[in-house]
mmCIF file of C-alpha atoms and ligand atoms in Angstrom:
data_model
loop_
_atom_site.group_PDB
_atom_site.id
_atom_site.type_symbol
_atom_site.label_atom_id
_atom_site.label_comp_id
_atom_site.label_asym_id
_atom_site.label_seq_id
_atom_site.Cartn_x
_atom_site.Cartn_y
_atom_site.Cartn_z
ATOM 1 C CA MET A 1 -22.051 -17.017 -26.175
ATOM 2 C CA THR A 2 -20.367 -13.403 -25.073
ATOM 3 C CA THR A 3 -18.722 -13.423 -21.439
ATOM 4 C CA SER A 4 -19.423 -10.667 -19.486
ATOM 5 C CA LYS A 5 -16.250 -9.261 -17.894
ATOM 6 C CA PRO A 6 -16.833 -7.206 -14.920
ATOM 7 C CA LEU A 7 -14.483 -4.915 -13.254
ATOM 8 C CA VAL A 8 -12.757 -6.243 -10.306
ATOM 9 C CA ALA A 9 -11.609 -3.682 -7.674
ATOM 10 C CA ILE A 10 -8.894 -5.279 -5.068
ATOM 11 C CA LEU A 11 -8.156 -3.259 -2.020
ATOM 12 C CA SER A 12 -5.226 -4.881 -0.400
ATOM 13 C CA GLY A 13 -3.731 -4.137 2.869
ATOM 14 C CA ALA A 14 -0.931 -5.367 5.093
ATOM 15 C CA GLY A 15 -2.163 -8.821 5.058
ATOM 16 C CA VAL A 16 -1.358 -9.330 1.652
ATOM 17 C CA SER A 17 2.052 -8.729 2.294
ATOM 18 C CA THR A 18 2.927 -10.457 5.406
ATOM 19 C CA ASP A 19 4.002 -13.920 3.426
ATOM 20 C CA SER A 20 6.500 -11.616 1.439
ATOM 21 C CA GLY A 21 8.166 -11.133 4.913
ATOM 22 C CA ILE A 22 6.878 -7.389 5.581
ATOM 23 C CA PRO A 23 5.330 -6.964 8.780
ATOM 24 C CA ASP A 24 2.317 -4.331 9.149
ATOM 25 C CA TYR A 25 4.113 -1.353 10.052
ATOM 26 C CA ARG A 26 1.035 1.323 10.064
ATOM 27 C CA GLY A 27 -1.995 -0.391 10.975
ATOM 28 C CA PRO A 28 -4.070 0.223 13.916
ATOM 29 C CA ASN A 29 -2.313 -2.633 15.837
ATOM 30 C CA GLY A 30 0.981 -1.856 13.507
ATOM 31 C CA LEU A 31 4.562 -1.874 14.512
ATOM 32 C CA TRP A 32 4.845 2.011 14.504
ATOM 33 C CA ARG A 33 1.607 2.555 16.317
ATOM 34 C CA ARG A 34 2.732 0.554 19.326
ATOM 35 C CA ASP A 35 6.376 2.198 19.297
ATOM 36 C CA PRO A 36 5.891 6.095 19.708
ATOM 37 C CA GLU A 37 9.628 6.668 19.161
ATOM 38 C CA ALA A 38 9.322 4.594 16.126
ATOM 39 C CA GLU A 39 6.090 6.434 15.212
ATOM 40 C CA LYS A 40 8.133 9.859 15.421
ATOM 41 C CA LEU A 41 10.639 8.656 12.850
ATOM 42 C CA VAL A 42 7.491 8.554 10.477
ATOM 43 C CA THR A 43 5.441 11.566 11.406
ATOM 44 C CA TYR A 44 5.851 14.611 9.464
ATOM 45 C CA GLU A 45 5.816 17.260 11.982
ATOM 46 C CA TYR A 46 8.945 15.584 13.841
ATOM 47 C CA TYR A 47 10.528 14.686 10.438
ATOM 48 C CA MET A 48 10.398 17.994 9.339
ATOM 49 C CA GLY A 49 11.287 19.951 12.674
ATOM 50 C CA ASP A 50 14.159 17.650 14.019
ATOM 51 C CA PRO A 51 17.351 16.826 11.882
ATOM 52 C CA GLU A 52 18.062 13.962 14.349
ATOM 53 C CA ILE A 53 14.521 12.635 13.839
ATOM 54 C CA ARG A 54 15.751 12.445 10.001
ATOM 55 C CA ARG A 55 19.060 11.249 10.771
ATOM 56 C CA ARG A 56 17.342 8.048 12.758
ATOM 57 C CA SER A 57 14.402 7.799 9.746
ATOM 58 C CA TRP A 58 17.265 7.374 7.341
ATOM 59 C CA GLN A 59 18.986 4.863 9.105
ATOM 60 C CA MET A 60 15.809 2.715 9.767
ATOM 61 C CA ARG A 61 15.040 2.965 5.728
ATOM 62 C CA ARG A 62 18.486 1.698 5.391
ATOM 63 C CA LYS A 63 18.132 -1.382 7.266
ATOM 64 C CA ASN A 64 14.363 -1.703 6.074
ATOM 65 C CA ARG A 65 14.168 -4.824 3.934
ATOM 66 C CA THR A 66 10.707 -3.848 2.101
ATOM 67 C CA LEU A 67 12.751 -2.867 -0.865
ATOM 68 C CA GLU A 68 14.360 -6.575 -1.079
ATOM 69 C CA ALA A 69 11.194 -8.565 -0.313
ATOM 70 C CA GLU A 70 9.551 -10.379 -3.225
ATOM 71 C CA PRO A 71 5.837 -10.954 -4.665
ATOM 72 C CA ASN A 72 3.865 -14.003 -3.211
ATOM 73 C CA ALA A 73 1.185 -16.138 -4.450
ATOM 74 C CA ALA A 74 -1.316 -13.160 -3.680
ATOM 75 C CA HIS A 75 0.320 -10.510 -5.514
ATOM 76 C CA ARG A 76 0.640 -13.153 -8.634
ATOM 77 C CA ALA A 77 -2.824 -14.293 -8.777
ATOM 78 C CA VAL A 78 -4.306 -10.493 -8.812
ATOM 79 C CA ALA A 79 -1.330 -9.855 -11.640
ATOM 80 C CA GLU A 80 -2.614 -13.247 -13.453
ATOM 81 C CA LEU A 81 -6.394 -12.219 -13.312
ATOM 82 C CA GLU A 82 -5.075 -8.644 -15.129
ATOM 83 C CA ARG A 83 -3.571 -10.705 -17.869
ATOM 84 C CA SER A 84 -6.510 -13.020 -18.543
ATOM 85 C CA GLY A 85 -8.204 -9.905 -19.720
ATOM 86 C CA VAL A 86 -10.403 -9.122 -16.773
ATOM 87 C CA PRO A 87 -10.497 -5.466 -16.100
ATOM 88 C CA VAL A 88 -8.740 -5.193 -12.302
ATOM 89 C CA ARG A 89 -7.731 -2.230 -10.448
ATOM 90 C CA VAL A 90 -5.812 -2.480 -7.181
ATOM 91 C CA ILE A 91 -6.272 -0.093 -4.423
ATOM 92 C CA THR A 92 -3.391 -0.901 -2.067
ATOM 93 C CA GLN A 93 -2.288 0.447 1.567
ATOM 94 C CA ASN A 94 0.656 -1.090 0.971
ATOM 95 C CA VAL A 95 3.815 1.153 -0.082
ATOM 96 C CA ASP A 96 6.051 -1.729 -1.080
ATOM 97 C CA GLY A 97 5.301 -1.922 -4.716
ATOM 98 C CA LEU A 98 4.881 -5.594 -4.907
ATOM 99 C CA HIS A 99 1.604 -5.633 -7.000
ATOM 100 C CA GLN A 100 3.847 -3.919 -9.702
ATOM 101 C CA LEU A 101 6.635 -6.231 -9.036
ATOM 102 C CA ALA A 102 4.355 -9.187 -9.701
ATOM 103 C CA GLY A 103 3.078 -7.857 -12.904
ATOM 104 C CA MET A 104 0.606 -5.674 -12.393
ATOM 105 C CA PRO A 105 0.855 -2.399 -14.702
ATOM 106 C CA ALA A 106 1.528 0.832 -12.524
ATOM 107 C CA ARG A 107 -1.058 2.615 -13.989
ATOM 108 C CA LYS A 108 -3.782 -0.034 -12.490
ATOM 109 C CA VAL A 109 -2.416 0.029 -9.329
ATOM 110 C CA LEU A 110 -3.559 3.060 -6.890
ATOM 111 C CA GLU A 111 -1.106 3.257 -3.740
ATOM 112 C CA LEU A 112 -2.960 5.143 -0.990
ATOM 113 C CA HIS A 113 0.011 5.664 1.151
ATOM 114 C CA GLY A 114 2.472 6.307 -1.770
ATOM 115 C CA SER A 115 5.425 4.158 -2.307
ATOM 116 C CA ALA A 116 8.747 3.437 -0.298
ATOM 117 C CA ARG A 117 10.616 2.677 -3.487
ATOM 118 C CA SER A 118 11.050 6.445 -4.317
ATOM 119 C CA TYR A 119 12.121 9.549 -2.440
ATOM 120 C CA VAL A 120 10.517 13.066 -2.978
ATOM 121 C CA CYS A 121 11.656 16.575 -1.682
ATOM 122 C CA THR A 122 9.248 18.176 0.212
ATOM 123 C CA GLY A 123 10.480 21.618 -0.986
ATOM 124 C CA CYS A 124 10.316 21.200 -5.015
ATOM 125 C CA ARG A 125 8.570 17.366 -5.102
ATOM 126 C CA ALA A 126 11.729 16.258 -7.219
ATOM 127 C CA ARG A 127 11.316 12.408 -6.700
ATOM 128 C CA GLY A 128 13.698 9.552 -7.786
ATOM 129 C CA PRO A 129 14.622 5.971 -6.700
ATOM 130 C CA MET A 130 15.100 5.100 -2.908
ATOM 131 C CA GLU A 131 17.744 3.194 -3.679
ATOM 132 C CA ASP A 132 19.615 6.619 -4.902
ATOM 133 C CA ALA A 133 18.956 8.258 -1.857
ATOM 134 C CA LEU A 134 20.090 5.010 0.168
ATOM 135 C CA ALA A 135 23.291 5.207 -1.655
ATOM 136 C CA ARG A 136 23.966 8.805 -0.359
ATOM 137 C CA VAL A 137 23.286 7.694 3.427
ATOM 138 C CA GLU A 138 25.153 4.509 3.062
ATOM 139 C CA ALA A 139 28.080 7.183 1.520
ATOM 140 C CA GLY A 140 28.083 8.843 4.916
ATOM 141 C CA GLU A 141 25.315 11.481 4.291
ATOM 142 C CA ASP A 142 23.297 11.583 7.665
ATOM 143 C CA ASP A 143 20.177 13.792 6.027
ATOM 144 C CA PRO A 144 20.693 13.902 2.200
ATOM 145 C CA PRO A 145 19.187 17.089 0.991
ATOM 146 C CA CYS A 146 17.811 17.604 -2.066
ATOM 147 C CA LEU A 147 20.432 17.949 -5.310
ATOM 148 C CA GLU A 148 17.648 20.410 -7.032
ATOM 149 C CA CYS A 149 16.943 22.794 -4.192
ATOM 150 C CA GLY A 150 18.759 21.810 -0.889
ATOM 151 C CA GLY A 151 15.046 21.002 0.590
ATOM 152 C CA ILE A 152 14.424 18.032 2.890
ATOM 153 C CA LEU A 153 14.061 14.611 1.409
ATOM 154 C CA LYS A 154 11.654 11.837 2.652
ATOM 155 C CA SER A 155 10.347 8.723 1.690
ATOM 156 C CA ALA A 156 7.560 9.203 -0.976
ATOM 157 C CA THR A 157 5.202 7.789 1.729
ATOM 158 C CA VAL A 158 2.176 9.291 3.403
ATOM 159 C CA MET A 159 3.447 9.849 6.857
ATOM 160 C CA PHE A 160 1.366 10.050 9.942
ATOM 161 C CA GLY A 161 0.094 13.625 10.088
ATOM 162 C CA GLU A 162 0.034 14.127 6.082
ATOM 163 C CA ARG A 163 -3.086 13.953 3.959
ATOM 164 C CA LEU A 164 -3.693 11.041 1.430
ATOM 165 C CA ASP A 165 -3.116 12.695 -2.396
ATOM 166 C CA PRO A 166 -6.807 13.705 -2.871
ATOM 167 C CA VAL A 167 -6.399 12.904 -6.741
ATOM 168 C CA VAL A 168 -5.878 9.010 -5.943
ATOM 169 C CA LEU A 169 -8.304 9.091 -3.506
ATOM 170 C CA GLY A 170 -10.859 10.352 -5.575
ATOM 171 C CA GLU A 171 -9.907 7.742 -8.392
ATOM 172 C CA ALA A 172 -9.968 5.102 -5.554
ATOM 173 C CA ALA A 173 -13.582 6.313 -4.711
ATOM 174 C CA ALA A 174 -14.402 6.478 -8.588
ATOM 175 C CA ILE A 175 -13.589 3.030 -8.918
ATOM 176 C CA SER A 176 -15.085 1.728 -5.930
ATOM 177 C CA LYS A 177 -18.194 2.976 -7.179
ATOM 178 C CA ALA A 178 -17.962 1.775 -11.000
ATOM 179 C CA CYS A 179 -16.719 -1.593 -10.134
ATOM 180 C CA GLN A 180 -18.655 -5.193 -10.180
ATOM 181 C CA VAL A 181 -16.779 -7.126 -7.434
ATOM 182 C CA PHE A 182 -15.098 -5.302 -4.664
ATOM 183 C CA LEU A 183 -12.312 -7.655 -2.858
ATOM 184 C CA ALA A 184 -10.904 -6.211 0.684
ATOM 185 C CA VAL A 185 -7.906 -8.457 1.141
ATOM 186 C CA GLY A 186 -5.688 -8.394 4.304
ATOM 187 C CA THR A 187 -7.051 -5.287 5.540
ATOM 188 C CA SER A 188 -8.565 -4.724 8.812
ATOM 189 C CA LEU A 189 -10.848 -1.932 7.454
ATOM 190 C CA GLN A 190 -10.434 0.279 10.536
ATOM 191 C CA VAL A 191 -8.653 3.060 8.959
ATOM 192 C CA GLN A 192 -10.662 5.729 7.009
ATOM 193 C CA PRO A 193 -10.834 6.739 4.338
ATOM 194 C CA ALA A 194 -9.572 3.439 2.916
ATOM 195 C CA ALA A 195 -11.930 1.482 4.688
ATOM 196 C CA GLY A 196 -15.183 3.561 3.786
ATOM 197 C CA LEU A 197 -14.282 2.629 0.124
ATOM 198 C CA ALA A 198 -15.545 -1.083 1.074
ATOM 199 C CA GLY A 199 -19.140 0.832 1.947
ATOM 200 C CA VAL A 200 -18.967 2.776 -1.139
ATOM 201 C CA ALA A 201 -18.628 -0.088 -3.566
ATOM 202 C CA ALA A 202 -21.544 -2.113 -1.627
ATOM 203 C CA ASP A 203 -23.789 0.827 -1.614
ATOM 204 C CA HIS A 204 -23.105 1.033 -5.534
ATOM 205 C CA GLY A 205 -23.739 -2.660 -5.900
ATOM 206 C CA ALA A 206 -20.774 -4.279 -5.970
ATOM 207 C CA ARG A 207 -20.781 -7.890 -4.624
ATOM 208 C CA LEU A 208 -18.409 -7.277 -1.690
ATOM 209 C CA VAL A 209 -15.791 -10.240 -0.585
ATOM 210 C CA ILE A 210 -14.196 -9.501 2.438
ATOM 211 C CA VAL A 211 -10.459 -11.828 2.701
ATOM 212 C CA ASN A 212 -9.049 -11.344 6.242
ATOM 213 C CA ALA A 213 -8.081 -13.191 9.220
ATOM 214 C CA GLU A 214 -9.673 -11.099 11.712
ATOM 215 C CA PRO A 215 -13.420 -10.047 11.591
ATOM 216 C CA THR A 216 -14.037 -6.280 10.137
ATOM 217 C CA PRO A 217 -16.613 -3.548 10.823
ATOM 218 C CA TYR A 218 -17.640 -4.503 7.023
ATOM 219 C CA ASP A 219 -18.427 -8.262 7.565
ATOM 220 C CA ASP A 220 -21.911 -7.819 7.914
ATOM 221 C CA LEU A 221 -22.279 -5.902 4.683
ATOM 222 C CA ALA A 222 -20.247 -8.315 2.657
ATOM 223 C CA ASP A 223 -21.460 -11.070 0.143
ATOM 224 C CA ASP A 224 -18.631 -13.164 1.424
ATOM 225 C CA VAL A 225 -16.104 -13.394 4.253
ATOM 226 C CA VAL A 226 -13.291 -15.408 3.891
ATOM 227 C CA ARG A 227 -11.070 -16.356 6.918
ATOM 228 C CA GLU A 228 -8.630 -18.860 5.112
ATOM 229 C CA PRO A 229 -4.921 -17.847 4.647
ATOM 230 C CA ILE A 230 -4.450 -15.302 2.049
ATOM 231 C CA GLY A 231 -2.058 -17.170 0.062
ATOM 232 C CA THR A 232 -4.160 -19.985 -0.923
ATOM 233 C CA ALA A 233 -7.594 -18.511 -0.520
ATOM 234 C CA LEU A 234 -6.912 -15.345 -2.772
ATOM 235 C CA PRO A 235 -5.591 -17.230 -5.791
ATOM 236 C CA ALA A 236 -8.678 -19.898 -5.502
ATOM 237 C CA LEU A 237 -11.077 -17.181 -5.619
ATOM 238 C CA LEU A 238 -9.730 -14.870 -8.452
ATOM 239 C CA ARG A 239 -9.265 -17.895 -10.784
ATOM 240 C CA GLY A 240 -13.090 -17.989 -10.186
ATOM 241 C CA LEU A 241 -13.625 -14.665 -11.486
ATOM 242 C CA ILE A 242 -11.850 -15.572 -14.817
ATOM 243 C CA PRO A 243 -14.364 -16.389 -17.509
ATOM 244 C CA GLU A 244 -14.436 -20.017 -18.548
ATOM 245 C CA GLY A 245 -12.796 -20.326 -22.024
ATOM 246 C CA ASP A 246 -10.527 -17.562 -21.899
HETATM 247 ZN ZN1 ZN B 1 13.852 19.985 -3.538
#
C-alpha cells in the first residue's frame, strides 16, 4: 500500500522560540513595539539617518543573546518530520535561524523577516556572518562600515519601514497555495502579509491547524486549534503526520 505524503507548510512565529529564551521582539505586543526608543534602533529611516542610532543599535546586537540560543523541542520536531521523508516547508517570522540549526535544510526555510545571523550592506548588498561585524564592534568600531564599498551595514533582518523581500513572499504564497496541511505555530496571526498566508492556505483547501496560546483572527477558519504549550503539542502533532511504516 502506498502512503501519500502531503506537503506540510509550517508558519512559525515568536512563540516557537520562546522556549529557547528568545522573547517576542517584533510582534504587535512585542518588546520593540512597547518601547519607542528601542523601536527606533530597528526602524530603517532612523537607522540610516542617524549615526548615534546605529551606534546604539550595534551595542544592542552585541548584547543580544539570539546568536547563542539553542533550538528547542519544537524546532527539532519540525526537522525530524522533514527527515522522515514528508515534504516540509517552513515559513518563519523569526530571525534566529534555529530551524536550520535544528537540522532543517536552509533551502526549505523561508525567512520572511530575514536573519539576525548575517549582516548586509545597505549600499552594495554584500553579506557576511554577523559574528564578523560584531567582532569589529568589540574591537572598537562604533558603526563598522562595509569593507567593500564603505556603505552602512545593518543586520540582515527586515527593519520596521523596510519591505519584505517580494521573492521570499512570493515563494511563501506559492507554498501556502500548494500545501495540504498548514500549521500556524506560535504566531498571533495579526501581522500582514504573513498572517494572510493562513487564509490563502485554507482558501486552497489545506487543513489549517493553529497552535498558539492566545486566540487568533483565523481560529474560526481552522480545522484544529491547539492551545497547549508548543514544546509538547507540536512534537505530538507532527509525529501524527509521519506515515505509519516509515
Ligand atoms: Zn557595501
